[in-house]
Protein backbone atom coordinates (compact mmCIF):
# COMPACT_ATOMS: atom_id res chain seq x y z
CA UNK A 1 0.00 0.00 0.00
CA UNK A 2 1.34 3.46 -0.92
CA UNK A 3 0.84 6.72 0.96
CA UNK A 4 -1.68 7.87 -1.66
CA UNK A 5 -3.89 4.75 -1.41
CA UNK A 6 -6.36 6.31 1.00
CA UNK A 7 -8.61 9.36 1.29
CA UNK A 8 -7.35 12.92 0.99
CA UNK A 9 -8.40 16.33 -0.23
CA UNK A 10 -7.30 17.79 -3.55
CA UNK A 11 -5.99 21.06 -2.16
CA UNK A 12 -8.16 24.18 -2.15
CA UNK A 13 -10.59 24.88 0.69
CA UNK A 14 -13.35 27.47 1.26
CA UNK A 15 -13.05 30.48 3.53
CA UNK A 16 -10.07 32.36 4.85
CA UNK A 17 -9.32 30.80 8.25
CA UNK A 18 -6.22 28.61 8.10
CA UNK A 19 -6.79 27.47 11.68
CA UNK A 20 -10.37 26.28 11.09
CA UNK A 21 -9.39 24.50 7.86
CA UNK A 22 -6.46 22.73 9.51
CA UNK A 23 -8.60 21.55 12.42
CA UNK A 24 -11.18 20.02 10.06
CA UNK A 25 -8.65 18.38 7.75
CA UNK A 26 -6.60 16.89 10.59
CA UNK A 27 -9.76 15.73 12.35
CA UNK A 28 -11.45 14.10 9.34
CA UNK A 29 -8.57 12.69 7.27
CA UNK A 30 -6.86 10.21 9.57
CA UNK A 31 -4.30 8.85 7.10
CA UNK A 32 -3.44 11.58 4.57
CA UNK A 33 -4.46 15.10 5.64
CA UNK A 34 -3.24 17.93 3.45
CA UNK A 35 -1.96 21.45 3.86
CA UNK A 36 -4.91 23.35 2.39
CA UNK A 37 -4.91 26.32 0.02
CA UNK A 38 -7.37 29.14 0.79
CA UNK A 39 -7.72 31.14 -2.45
CA UNK A 40 -10.47 33.34 -0.95
CA UNK A 41 -7.66 35.26 0.76
CA UNK A 42 -6.66 36.72 -2.62
CA UNK A 43 -3.21 37.46 -4.03
CA UNK A 44 -0.62 34.87 -3.05
CA UNK A 45 -3.19 32.37 -1.77
CA UNK A 46 -4.32 30.73 -5.03
CA UNK A 47 -2.50 27.88 -6.75
CA UNK A 48 -0.17 30.03 -8.87
CA UNK A 49 0.25 32.68 -6.20
CA UNK A 50 1.41 30.08 -3.68
CA UNK A 51 4.29 29.26 -6.01
CA UNK A 52 5.63 32.70 -5.15
CA UNK A 53 6.42 31.35 -1.68
CA UNK A 54 8.18 28.27 -3.07
CA UNK A 55 10.28 29.47 -6.00
CA UNK A 56 13.98 29.84 -5.24
CA UNK A 57 15.65 33.01 -6.57
CA UNK A 58 12.60 33.86 -8.71
CA UNK A 59 10.02 36.43 -7.60
CA UNK A 60 6.51 37.05 -8.92
CA UNK A 61 4.27 40.08 -9.05
CA UNK A 62 0.69 40.69 -10.12
CA UNK A 63 -0.46 41.83 -13.56
CA UNK A 64 -4.03 42.24 -14.90
CA UNK A 65 -4.05 38.67 -16.25
CA UNK A 66 -2.55 37.07 -13.14
CA UNK A 67 1.13 36.85 -12.20
CA UNK A 68 4.42 37.76 -13.85
CA UNK A 69 8.05 36.85 -13.20
CA UNK A 70 9.67 39.84 -11.54
CA UNK A 71 12.91 40.97 -9.97
CA UNK A 72 13.39 41.65 -6.26
CA UNK A 73 11.09 40.75 -3.38
CA UNK A 74 7.80 42.04 -4.76
CA UNK A 75 4.69 42.42 -2.65
CA UNK A 76 2.99 39.38 -4.21
CA UNK A 77 5.95 37.19 -3.27
CA UNK A 78 6.10 38.56 0.27
CA UNK A 79 2.37 38.03 0.70
CA UNK A 80 2.60 34.46 -0.59
CA UNK A 81 5.39 33.70 1.89
CA UNK A 82 3.39 35.19 4.76
CA UNK A 83 0.25 33.22 3.88
CA UNK A 84 2.14 29.94 3.53
CA UNK A 85 3.78 30.51 6.92
CA UNK A 86 0.32 31.10 8.39
CA UNK A 87 -0.96 27.86 6.88
CA UNK A 88 1.99 25.83 8.20
CA UNK A 89 1.62 27.35 11.68
CA UNK A 90 -2.09 26.47 11.70
CA UNK A 91 -1.43 22.88 10.62
CA UNK A 92 1.32 22.47 13.20
CA UNK A 93 -1.02 23.76 15.92
CA UNK A 94 -3.79 21.36 14.90
CA UNK A 95 -1.23 18.56 14.70
CA UNK A 96 0.07 19.22 18.22
CA UNK A 97 -3.44 19.56 19.63
CA UNK A 98 -4.39 16.18 18.18
CA UNK A 99 -1.22 14.61 19.64
CA UNK A 100 0.00 13.41 16.25
CA UNK A 101 3.69 14.36 16.41
CA UNK A 102 5.78 11.30 15.59
CA UNK A 103 2.66 9.21 15.01
CA UNK A 104 3.54 8.30 11.44
CA UNK A 105 0.49 9.80 9.73
CA UNK A 106 1.59 11.14 6.32
CA UNK A 107 0.78 14.70 5.21
CA UNK A 108 0.32 15.93 1.62
CA UNK A 109 1.29 19.32 0.22
CA UNK A 110 0.33 20.74 -3.19
CA UNK A 111 1.95 23.09 -5.67
CA UNK A 112 1.46 23.92 -9.35
CA UNK A 113 3.37 21.51 -11.56
CA UNK A 114 6.12 22.80 -13.83
CA UNK A 115 3.96 22.89 -16.97
CA UNK A 116 0.98 24.64 -15.40
CA UNK A 117 3.25 27.11 -13.60
CA UNK A 118 5.01 28.04 -16.85
CA UNK A 119 1.65 28.25 -18.63
CA UNK A 120 0.25 30.79 -16.16
CA UNK A 121 3.26 32.92 -15.26
CA UNK A 122 4.06 35.73 -17.68
CA UNK A 123 7.53 36.75 -18.76
CA UNK A 124 8.49 40.42 -18.26
CA UNK A 125 7.47 41.06 -21.88
CA UNK A 126 3.96 39.71 -21.33
CA UNK A 127 4.22 36.35 -23.10
CA UNK A 128 3.56 33.10 -21.26
CA UNK A 129 6.72 31.65 -19.73
CA UNK A 130 5.94 28.36 -21.45
CA UNK A 131 6.88 29.97 -24.79
CA UNK A 132 10.53 30.21 -23.64
CA UNK A 133 12.24 26.81 -23.14
CA UNK A 134 14.94 28.37 -20.99
CA UNK A 135 12.41 30.03 -18.72
CA UNK A 136 10.47 26.76 -18.42
CA UNK A 137 13.55 24.90 -17.21
CA UNK A 138 14.56 27.68 -14.84
CA UNK A 139 11.08 27.73 -13.33
CA UNK A 140 10.96 23.94 -13.03
CA UNK A 141 14.35 23.84 -11.30
CA UNK A 142 13.44 26.68 -8.94
CA UNK A 143 10.07 25.10 -8.12
CA UNK A 144 11.62 21.69 -7.41
CA UNK A 145 14.26 23.15 -5.08
CA UNK A 146 11.66 25.19 -3.22
CA UNK A 147 9.27 22.26 -2.91
CA UNK A 148 12.06 20.04 -1.57
CA UNK A 149 12.81 22.62 1.11
CA UNK A 150 9.10 23.07 1.88
CA UNK A 151 8.60 19.32 2.20
CA UNK A 152 11.62 18.99 4.49
CA UNK A 153 10.51 21.89 6.72
CA UNK A 154 7.01 20.51 7.16
CA UNK A 155 8.33 16.99 7.85
CA UNK A 156 10.63 18.42 10.53
CA UNK A 157 7.98 20.59 12.17
CA UNK A 158 5.35 17.82 12.25
CA UNK A 159 7.83 14.95 12.74
CA UNK A 160 6.02 12.97 10.06
CA UNK A 161 6.43 11.88 6.41
CA UNK A 162 5.33 14.37 3.75
CA UNK A 163 4.35 13.64 0.13
CA UNK A 164 3.85 16.11 -2.71
CA UNK A 165 1.11 16.66 -5.28
CA UNK A 166 1.85 18.60 -8.46
CA UNK A 167 -1.29 20.28 -9.78
CA UNK A 168 -1.31 20.21 -13.58
CA UNK A 169 -4.74 21.46 -14.75
CA UNK A 170 -3.15 23.03 -17.86
CA UNK A 171 -1.13 19.97 -18.86
CA UNK A 172 -3.59 18.73 -21.47
CA UNK A 173 -4.03 22.17 -23.05
CA UNK A 174 -0.26 22.72 -23.19
CA UNK A 175 0.31 19.38 -24.93
CA UNK A 176 -2.50 20.02 -27.43
CA UNK A 177 -1.47 23.60 -28.24
CA UNK A 178 -4.70 25.04 -26.86
CA UNK A 179 -3.12 27.78 -24.75
CA UNK A 180 -3.77 31.25 -26.13
CA UNK A 181 -1.02 33.75 -26.86
CA UNK A 182 -0.91 37.47 -26.12
CA UNK A 183 -2.25 38.07 -29.64
CA UNK A 184 -3.39 35.89 -32.50
CA UNK A 185 0.00 36.53 -34.11
CA UNK A 186 1.88 34.98 -31.18
CA UNK A 187 0.47 31.47 -30.76
CA UNK A 188 1.63 29.13 -28.02
CA UNK A 189 2.95 26.02 -29.71
CA UNK A 190 2.31 22.56 -28.25
CA UNK A 191 4.79 21.36 -25.65
CA UNK A 192 6.66 18.22 -26.62
CA UNK A 193 5.73 15.12 -24.60
CA UNK A 194 9.38 14.22 -24.07
CA UNK A 195 9.98 17.64 -22.51
CA UNK A 196 7.02 17.23 -20.15
CA UNK A 197 8.15 13.75 -19.11
CA UNK A 198 11.61 15.10 -18.37
CA UNK A 199 10.27 18.09 -16.42
CA UNK A 200 8.05 15.92 -14.24
CA UNK A 201 10.81 13.39 -13.68
CA UNK A 202 13.41 15.97 -12.71
CA UNK A 203 10.97 17.73 -10.41
CA UNK A 204 10.03 14.46 -8.68
CA UNK A 205 13.70 13.50 -8.28
CA UNK A 206 14.65 16.80 -6.64
CA UNK A 207 11.56 16.96 -4.41
CA UNK A 208 12.10 13.39 -3.20
CA UNK A 209 9.64 10.90 -1.76
CA UNK A 210 6.36 10.03 -3.42
CA UNK A 211 5.07 12.62 -5.89
CA UNK A 212 1.61 12.64 -7.49
CA UNK A 213 0.20 14.56 -10.45
CA UNK A 214 -3.34 15.90 -10.24
CA UNK A 215 -5.67 17.26 -12.90
CA UNK A 216 -9.44 17.68 -12.90
CA UNK A 217 -9.45 18.25 -16.66
CA UNK A 218 -10.47 15.53 -19.09
CA UNK A 219 -8.04 13.75 -21.37
CA UNK A 220 -5.05 13.01 -19.16
CA UNK A 221 -1.98 11.88 -21.14
CA UNK A 222 -1.79 8.42 -19.61
CA UNK A 223 0.98 7.13 -21.89
CA UNK A 224 3.17 10.06 -20.88
CA UNK A 225 2.40 9.56 -17.19
CA UNK A 226 3.08 5.85 -17.51
CA UNK A 227 6.57 6.63 -18.84
CA UNK A 228 7.24 9.10 -16.03
CA UNK A 229 8.53 8.39 -12.54
CA UNK A 230 5.40 9.85 -10.92
CA UNK A 231 4.11 7.64 -8.09
CA UNK A 232 0.41 8.50 -8.35
CA UNK A 233 -2.16 10.23 -10.54
CA UNK A 234 -5.26 12.01 -9.21
CA UNK A 235 -8.21 12.43 -11.58
CA UNK A 236 -11.93 13.27 -11.58
CA UNK A 237 -13.72 9.93 -11.99
CA UNK A 238 -16.55 11.63 -13.88
CA UNK A 239 -14.24 12.63 -16.75
CA UNK A 240 -13.01 9.09 -17.46
CA UNK A 241 -13.60 7.72 -20.94
CA UNK A 242 -12.92 4.20 -22.21
CA UNK A 243 -9.41 5.30 -23.22
CA UNK A 244 -8.85 6.79 -19.76
CA UNK A 245 -9.90 3.53 -18.15
CA UNK A 246 -7.22 1.72 -20.13
CA UNK A 247 -4.72 4.29 -18.84
CA UNK A 248 -5.90 3.80 -15.26
CA UNK A 249 -5.53 0.05 -15.63
CA UNK A 250 -2.01 0.23 -17.02
CA UNK A 251 -0.93 2.72 -14.37
CA UNK A 252 -2.25 0.53 -11.55
CA UNK A 253 -0.72 -2.59 -13.11
CA UNK A 254 2.66 -0.83 -13.02
CA UNK A 255 2.43 -0.87 -9.22
CA UNK A 256 1.43 2.75 -8.77
CA UNK A 257 -1.62 4.50 -7.35
CA UNK A 258 -4.61 6.26 -8.90
CA UNK A 259 -6.71 8.61 -6.79
CA UNK A 260 -10.29 8.78 -8.04
CA UNK A 261 -12.23 11.99 -7.42
CA UNK A 262 -15.67 10.59 -6.70
CA UNK A 263 -17.14 13.02 -4.16
CA UNK A 264 -18.99 16.07 -5.60
CA UNK A 265 -17.26 19.38 -4.91
CA UNK A 266 -20.57 21.10 -4.15
CA UNK A 267 -23.79 19.62 -2.71
CA UNK A 268 -25.66 17.84 -5.51
CA UNK A 269 -29.40 18.46 -5.95
CA UNK A 270 -31.56 16.18 -3.90
CA UNK A 271 -30.18 13.74 -1.36
CA UNK A 272 -26.39 13.84 -0.92
CA UNK A 273 -24.53 10.63 -1.74
CA UNK A 274 -23.65 8.22 1.02
CA UNK A 275 -20.18 6.86 1.70
CA UNK A 276 -21.43 3.52 0.43
CA UNK A 277 -22.45 5.09 -2.89
CA UNK A 278 -19.06 6.82 -3.21
CA UNK A 279 -17.32 3.51 -2.52
CA UNK A 280 -19.50 1.78 -5.11
CA UNK A 281 -18.61 4.42 -7.73
CA UNK A 282 -14.90 3.89 -7.13
CA UNK A 283 -15.22 0.11 -7.03
CA UNK A 284 -17.15 0.25 -10.28
CA UNK A 285 -14.04 1.58 -12.04
CA UNK A 286 -11.75 -1.20 -10.84
CA UNK A 287 -14.45 -3.81 -11.44
CA UNK A 288 -14.74 -2.70 -15.08
CA UNK A 289 -10.99 -3.13 -15.40
CA UNK A 290 -11.15 -6.65 -14.01
CA UNK A 291 -9.00 -6.00 -10.94
CA UNK A 292 -9.36 -7.97 -7.74
CA UNK A 293 -11.09 -6.00 -5.02
CA UNK A 294 -7.84 -5.94 -3.02
CA UNK A 295 -6.57 -3.25 -5.42
CA UNK A 296 -9.04 -0.85 -3.81
CA UNK A 297 -7.10 -1.15 -0.57
CA UNK A 298 -3.60 -1.23 -2.03
CA UNK A 299 -3.59 1.03 -5.13
CA UNK A 300 -6.65 3.29 -5.14
CA UNK A 301 -7.23 6.58 -3.31
CA UNK A 302 -10.49 8.51 -2.89
CA UNK A 303 -10.86 12.30 -3.12
CA UNK A 304 -13.38 14.98 -3.99
CA UNK A 305 -13.73 15.50 -7.74
CA UNK A 306 -11.58 18.63 -7.59
CA UNK A 307 -10.68 21.42 -5.18
CA UNK A 308 -13.27 22.58 -2.65
CA UNK A 309 -12.78 26.35 -2.84
CA UNK A 310 -16.31 26.87 -4.20
CA UNK A 311 -17.97 24.66 -1.57
CA UNK A 312 -19.52 25.78 1.68
CA UNK A 313 -17.51 25.04 4.81
CA UNK A 314 -20.13 22.48 5.80
CA UNK A 315 -19.95 20.66 2.49
CA UNK A 316 -16.15 20.71 2.44
CA UNK A 317 -16.16 18.85 5.76
CA UNK A 318 -18.81 16.44 4.48
CA UNK A 319 -16.89 15.80 1.25
CA UNK A 320 -13.67 14.71 2.91
CA UNK A 321 -15.61 12.74 5.51
CA UNK A 322 -17.34 10.82 2.70
CA UNK A 323 -14.01 10.18 0.99
CA UNK A 324 -12.47 8.93 4.23
CA UNK A 325 -15.36 6.62 5.04
CA UNK A 326 -15.23 5.13 1.54
CA UNK A 327 -11.48 4.56 1.84
CA UNK A 328 -11.98 3.03 5.28
CA UNK A 329 -14.45 0.56 3.79
CA UNK A 330 -11.80 -0.51 1.27
CA UNK A 331 -9.21 -0.88 4.02
CA UNK A 332 -11.52 -2.91 6.27
CA UNK A 333 -13.01 -5.31 3.71
CA UNK A 334 -12.80 -4.42 0.00
CA UNK A 335 -14.77 -7.53 -0.92
CA UNK A 336 -17.78 -6.25 1.02
CA UNK A 337 -18.09 -2.98 -0.92
Coordinates of C-alpha atoms in Angstrom, one line a residue:
X1 CA 0.0 0.0 0.0
X2 CA 1.3 3.5 -0.9
X3 CA 0.8 6.7 1.0
X4 CA -1.7 7.9 -1.7
X5 CA -3.9 4.8 -1.4
X6 CA -6.4 6.3 1.0
X7 CA -8.6 9.4 1.3
X8 CA -7.4 12.9 1.0
X9 CA -8.4 16.3 -0.2
X10 CA -7.3 17.8 -3.6
X11 CA -6.0 21.1 -2.2
X12 CA -8.2 24.2 -2.2
X13 CA -10.6 24.9 0.7
X14 CA -13.3 27.5 1.3
X15 CA -13.0 30.5 3.5
X16 CA -10.1 32.4 4.8
X17 CA -9.3 30.8 8.3
X18 CA -6.2 28.6 8.1
X19 CA -6.8 27.5 11.7
X20 CA -10.4 26.3 11.1
X21 CA -9.4 24.5 7.9
X22 CA -6.5 22.7 9.5
X23 CA -8.6 21.5 12.4
X24 CA -11.2 20.0 10.1
X25 CA -8.7 18.4 7.7
X26 CA -6.6 16.9 10.6
X27 CA -9.8 15.7 12.3
X28 CA -11.4 14.1 9.3
X29 CA -8.6 12.7 7.3
X30 CA -6.9 10.2 9.6
X31 CA -4.3 8.8 7.1
X32 CA -3.4 11.6 4.6
X33 CA -4.5 15.1 5.6
X34 CA -3.2 17.9 3.4
X35 CA -2.0 21.4 3.9
X36 CA -4.9 23.3 2.4
X37 CA -4.9 26.3 0.0
X38 CA -7.4 29.1 0.8
X39 CA -7.7 31.1 -2.5
X40 CA -10.5 33.3 -0.9
X41 CA -7.7 35.3 0.8
X42 CA -6.7 36.7 -2.6
X43 CA -3.2 37.5 -4.0
X44 CA -0.6 34.9 -3.1
X45 CA -3.2 32.4 -1.8
X46 CA -4.3 30.7 -5.0
X47 CA -2.5 27.9 -6.8
X48 CA -0.2 30.0 -8.9
X49 CA 0.2 32.7 -6.2
X50 CA 1.4 30.1 -3.7
X51 CA 4.3 29.3 -6.0
X52 CA 5.6 32.7 -5.1
X53 CA 6.4 31.4 -1.7
X54 CA 8.2 28.3 -3.1
X55 CA 10.3 29.5 -6.0
X56 CA 14.0 29.8 -5.2
X57 CA 15.7 33.0 -6.6
X58 CA 12.6 33.9 -8.7
X59 CA 10.0 36.4 -7.6
X60 CA 6.5 37.1 -8.9
X61 CA 4.3 40.1 -9.0
X62 CA 0.7 40.7 -10.1
X63 CA -0.5 41.8 -13.6
X64 CA -4.0 42.2 -14.9
X65 CA -4.0 38.7 -16.2
X66 CA -2.5 37.1 -13.1
X67 CA 1.1 36.9 -12.2
X68 CA 4.4 37.8 -13.9
X69 CA 8.1 36.8 -13.2
X70 CA 9.7 39.8 -11.5
X71 CA 12.9 41.0 -10.0
X72 CA 13.4 41.7 -6.3
X73 CA 11.1 40.8 -3.4
X74 CA 7.8 42.0 -4.8
X75 CA 4.7 42.4 -2.7
X76 CA 3.0 39.4 -4.2
X77 CA 6.0 37.2 -3.3
X78 CA 6.1 38.6 0.3
X79 CA 2.4 38.0 0.7
X80 CA 2.6 34.5 -0.6
X81 CA 5.4 33.7 1.9
X82 CA 3.4 35.2 4.8
X83 CA 0.2 33.2 3.9
X84 CA 2.1 29.9 3.5
X85 CA 3.8 30.5 6.9
X86 CA 0.3 31.1 8.4
X87 CA -1.0 27.9 6.9
X88 CA 2.0 25.8 8.2
X89 CA 1.6 27.3 11.7
X90 CA -2.1 26.5 11.7
X91 CA -1.4 22.9 10.6
X92 CA 1.3 22.5 13.2
X93 CA -1.0 23.8 15.9
X94 CA -3.8 21.4 14.9
X95 CA -1.2 18.6 14.7
X96 CA 0.1 19.2 18.2
X97 CA -3.4 19.6 19.6
X98 CA -4.4 16.2 18.2
X99 CA -1.2 14.6 19.6
X100 CA 0.0 13.4 16.2
X101 CA 3.7 14.4 16.4
X102 CA 5.8 11.3 15.6
X103 CA 2.7 9.2 15.0
X104 CA 3.5 8.3 11.4
X105 CA 0.5 9.8 9.7
X106 CA 1.6 11.1 6.3
X107 CA 0.8 14.7 5.2
X108 CA 0.3 15.9 1.6
X109 CA 1.3 19.3 0.2
X110 CA 0.3 20.7 -3.2
X111 CA 2.0 23.1 -5.7
X112 CA 1.5 23.9 -9.3
X113 CA 3.4 21.5 -11.6
X114 CA 6.1 22.8 -13.8
X115 CA 4.0 22.9 -17.0
X116 CA 1.0 24.6 -15.4
X117 CA 3.3 27.1 -13.6
X118 CA 5.0 28.0 -16.9
X119 CA 1.6 28.3 -18.6
X120 CA 0.3 30.8 -16.2
X121 CA 3.3 32.9 -15.3
X122 CA 4.1 35.7 -17.7
X123 CA 7.5 36.7 -18.8
X124 CA 8.5 40.4 -18.3
X125 CA 7.5 41.1 -21.9
X126 CA 4.0 39.7 -21.3
X127 CA 4.2 36.3 -23.1
X128 CA 3.6 33.1 -21.3
X129 CA 6.7 31.7 -19.7
X130 CA 5.9 28.4 -21.4
X131 CA 6.9 30.0 -24.8
X132 CA 10.5 30.2 -23.6
X133 CA 12.2 26.8 -23.1
X134 CA 14.9 28.4 -21.0
X135 CA 12.4 30.0 -18.7
X136 CA 10.5 26.8 -18.4
X137 CA 13.6 24.9 -17.2
X138 CA 14.6 27.7 -14.8
X139 CA 11.1 27.7 -13.3
X140 CA 11.0 23.9 -13.0
X141 CA 14.4 23.8 -11.3
X142 CA 13.4 26.7 -8.9
X143 CA 10.1 25.1 -8.1
X144 CA 11.6 21.7 -7.4
X145 CA 14.3 23.2 -5.1
X146 CA 11.7 25.2 -3.2
X147 CA 9.3 22.3 -2.9
X148 CA 12.1 20.0 -1.6
X149 CA 12.8 22.6 1.1
X150 CA 9.1 23.1 1.9
X151 CA 8.6 19.3 2.2
X152 CA 11.6 19.0 4.5
X153 CA 10.5 21.9 6.7
X154 CA 7.0 20.5 7.2
X155 CA 8.3 17.0 7.8
X156 CA 10.6 18.4 10.5
X157 CA 8.0 20.6 12.2
X158 CA 5.4 17.8 12.3
X159 CA 7.8 15.0 12.7
X160 CA 6.0 13.0 10.1
X161 CA 6.4 11.9 6.4
X162 CA 5.3 14.4 3.7
X163 CA 4.4 13.6 0.1
X164 CA 3.8 16.1 -2.7
X165 CA 1.1 16.7 -5.3
X166 CA 1.9 18.6 -8.5
X167 CA -1.3 20.3 -9.8
X168 CA -1.3 20.2 -13.6
X169 CA -4.7 21.5 -14.7
X170 CA -3.2 23.0 -17.9
X171 CA -1.1 20.0 -18.9
X172 CA -3.6 18.7 -21.5
X173 CA -4.0 22.2 -23.0
X174 CA -0.3 22.7 -23.2
X175 CA 0.3 19.4 -24.9
X176 CA -2.5 20.0 -27.4
X177 CA -1.5 23.6 -28.2
X178 CA -4.7 25.0 -26.9
X179 CA -3.1 27.8 -24.8
X180 CA -3.8 31.3 -26.1
X181 CA -1.0 33.7 -26.9
X182 CA -0.9 37.5 -26.1
X183 CA -2.2 38.1 -29.6
X184 CA -3.4 35.9 -32.5
X185 CA 0.0 36.5 -34.1
X186 CA 1.9 35.0 -31.2
X187 CA 0.5 31.5 -30.8
X188 CA 1.6 29.1 -28.0
X189 CA 3.0 26.0 -29.7
X190 CA 2.3 22.6 -28.3
X191 CA 4.8 21.4 -25.6
X192 CA 6.7 18.2 -26.6
X193 CA 5.7 15.1 -24.6
X194 CA 9.4 14.2 -24.1
X195 CA 10.0 17.6 -22.5
X196 CA 7.0 17.2 -20.2
X197 CA 8.2 13.7 -19.1
X198 CA 11.6 15.1 -18.4
X199 CA 10.3 18.1 -16.4
X200 CA 8.0 15.9 -14.2
X201 CA 10.8 13.4 -13.7
X202 CA 13.4 16.0 -12.7
X203 CA 11.0 17.7 -10.4
X204 CA 10.0 14.5 -8.7
X205 CA 13.7 13.5 -8.3
X206 CA 14.6 16.8 -6.6
X207 CA 11.6 17.0 -4.4
X208 CA 12.1 13.4 -3.2
X209 CA 9.6 10.9 -1.8
X210 CA 6.4 10.0 -3.4
X211 CA 5.1 12.6 -5.9
X212 CA 1.6 12.6 -7.5
X213 CA 0.2 14.6 -10.5
X214 CA -3.3 15.9 -10.2
X215 CA -5.7 17.3 -12.9
X216 CA -9.4 17.7 -12.9
X217 CA -9.5 18.2 -16.7
X218 CA -10.5 15.5 -19.1
X219 CA -8.0 13.8 -21.4
X220 CA -5.1 13.0 -19.2
X221 CA -2.0 11.9 -21.1
X222 CA -1.8 8.4 -19.6
X223 CA 1.0 7.1 -21.9
X224 CA 3.2 10.1 -20.9
X225 CA 2.4 9.6 -17.2
X226 CA 3.1 5.8 -17.5
X227 CA 6.6 6.6 -18.8
X228 CA 7.2 9.1 -16.0
X229 CA 8.5 8.4 -12.5
X230 CA 5.4 9.9 -10.9
X231 CA 4.1 7.6 -8.1
X232 CA 0.4 8.5 -8.3
X233 CA -2.2 10.2 -10.5
X234 CA -5.3 12.0 -9.2
X235 CA -8.2 12.4 -11.6
X236 CA -11.9 13.3 -11.6
X237 CA -13.7 9.9 -12.0
X238 CA -16.5 11.6 -13.9
X239 CA -14.2 12.6 -16.8
X240 CA -13.0 9.1 -17.5
X241 CA -13.6 7.7 -20.9
X242 CA -12.9 4.2 -22.2
X243 CA -9.4 5.3 -23.2
X244 CA -8.9 6.8 -19.8
X245 CA -9.9 3.5 -18.1
X246 CA -7.2 1.7 -20.1
X247 CA -4.7 4.3 -18.8
X248 CA -5.9 3.8 -15.3
X249 CA -5.5 0.1 -15.6
X250 CA -2.0 0.2 -17.0
X251 CA -0.9 2.7 -14.4
X252 CA -2.2 0.5 -11.5
X253 CA -0.7 -2.6 -13.1
X254 CA 2.7 -0.8 -13.0
X255 CA 2.4 -0.9 -9.2
X256 CA 1.4 2.8 -8.8
X257 CA -1.6 4.5 -7.3
X258 CA -4.6 6.3 -8.9
X259 CA -6.7 8.6 -6.8
X260 CA -10.3 8.8 -8.0
X261 CA -12.2 12.0 -7.4
X262 CA -15.7 10.6 -6.7
X263 CA -17.1 13.0 -4.2
X264 CA -19.0 16.1 -5.6
X265 CA -17.3 19.4 -4.9
X266 CA -20.6 21.1 -4.1
X267 CA -23.8 19.6 -2.7
X268 CA -25.7 17.8 -5.5
X269 CA -29.4 18.5 -6.0
X270 CA -31.6 16.2 -3.9
X271 CA -30.2 13.7 -1.4
X272 CA -26.4 13.8 -0.9
X273 CA -24.5 10.6 -1.7
X274 CA -23.6 8.2 1.0
X275 CA -20.2 6.9 1.7
X276 CA -21.4 3.5 0.4
X277 CA -22.4 5.1 -2.9
X278 CA -19.1 6.8 -3.2
X279 CA -17.3 3.5 -2.5
X280 CA -19.5 1.8 -5.1
X281 CA -18.6 4.4 -7.7
X282 CA -14.9 3.9 -7.1
X283 CA -15.2 0.1 -7.0
X284 CA -17.1 0.3 -10.3
X285 CA -14.0 1.6 -12.0
X286 CA -11.7 -1.2 -10.8
X287 CA -14.5 -3.8 -11.4
X288 CA -14.7 -2.7 -15.1
X289 CA -11.0 -3.1 -15.4
X290 CA -11.1 -6.7 -14.0
X291 CA -9.0 -6.0 -10.9
X292 CA -9.4 -8.0 -7.7
X293 CA -11.1 -6.0 -5.0
X294 CA -7.8 -5.9 -3.0
X295 CA -6.6 -3.3 -5.4
X296 CA -9.0 -0.8 -3.8
X297 CA -7.1 -1.2 -0.6
X298 CA -3.6 -1.2 -2.0
X299 CA -3.6 1.0 -5.1
X300 CA -6.7 3.3 -5.1
X301 CA -7.2 6.6 -3.3
X302 CA -10.5 8.5 -2.9
X303 CA -10.9 12.3 -3.1
X304 CA -13.4 15.0 -4.0
X305 CA -13.7 15.5 -7.7
X306 CA -11.6 18.6 -7.6
X307 CA -10.7 21.4 -5.2
X308 CA -13.3 22.6 -2.7
X309 CA -12.8 26.4 -2.8
X310 CA -16.3 26.9 -4.2
X311 CA -18.0 24.7 -1.6
X312 CA -19.5 25.8 1.7
X313 CA -17.5 25.0 4.8
X314 CA -20.1 22.5 5.8
X315 CA -20.0 20.7 2.5
X316 CA -16.2 20.7 2.4
X317 CA -16.2 18.9 5.8
X318 CA -18.8 16.4 4.5
X319 CA -16.9 15.8 1.2
X320 CA -13.7 14.7 2.9
X321 CA -15.6 12.7 5.5
X322 CA -17.3 10.8 2.7
X323 CA -14.0 10.2 1.0
X324 CA -12.5 8.9 4.2
X325 CA -15.4 6.6 5.0
X326 CA -15.2 5.1 1.5
X327 CA -11.5 4.6 1.8
X328 CA -12.0 3.0 5.3
X329 CA -14.5 0.6 3.8
X330 CA -11.8 -0.5 1.3
X331 CA -9.2 -0.9 4.0
X332 CA -11.5 -2.9 6.3
X333 CA -13.0 -5.3 3.7
X334 CA -12.8 -4.4 0.0
X335 CA -14.8 -7.5 -0.9
X336 CA -17.8 -6.2 1.0
X337 CA -18.1 -3.0 -0.9

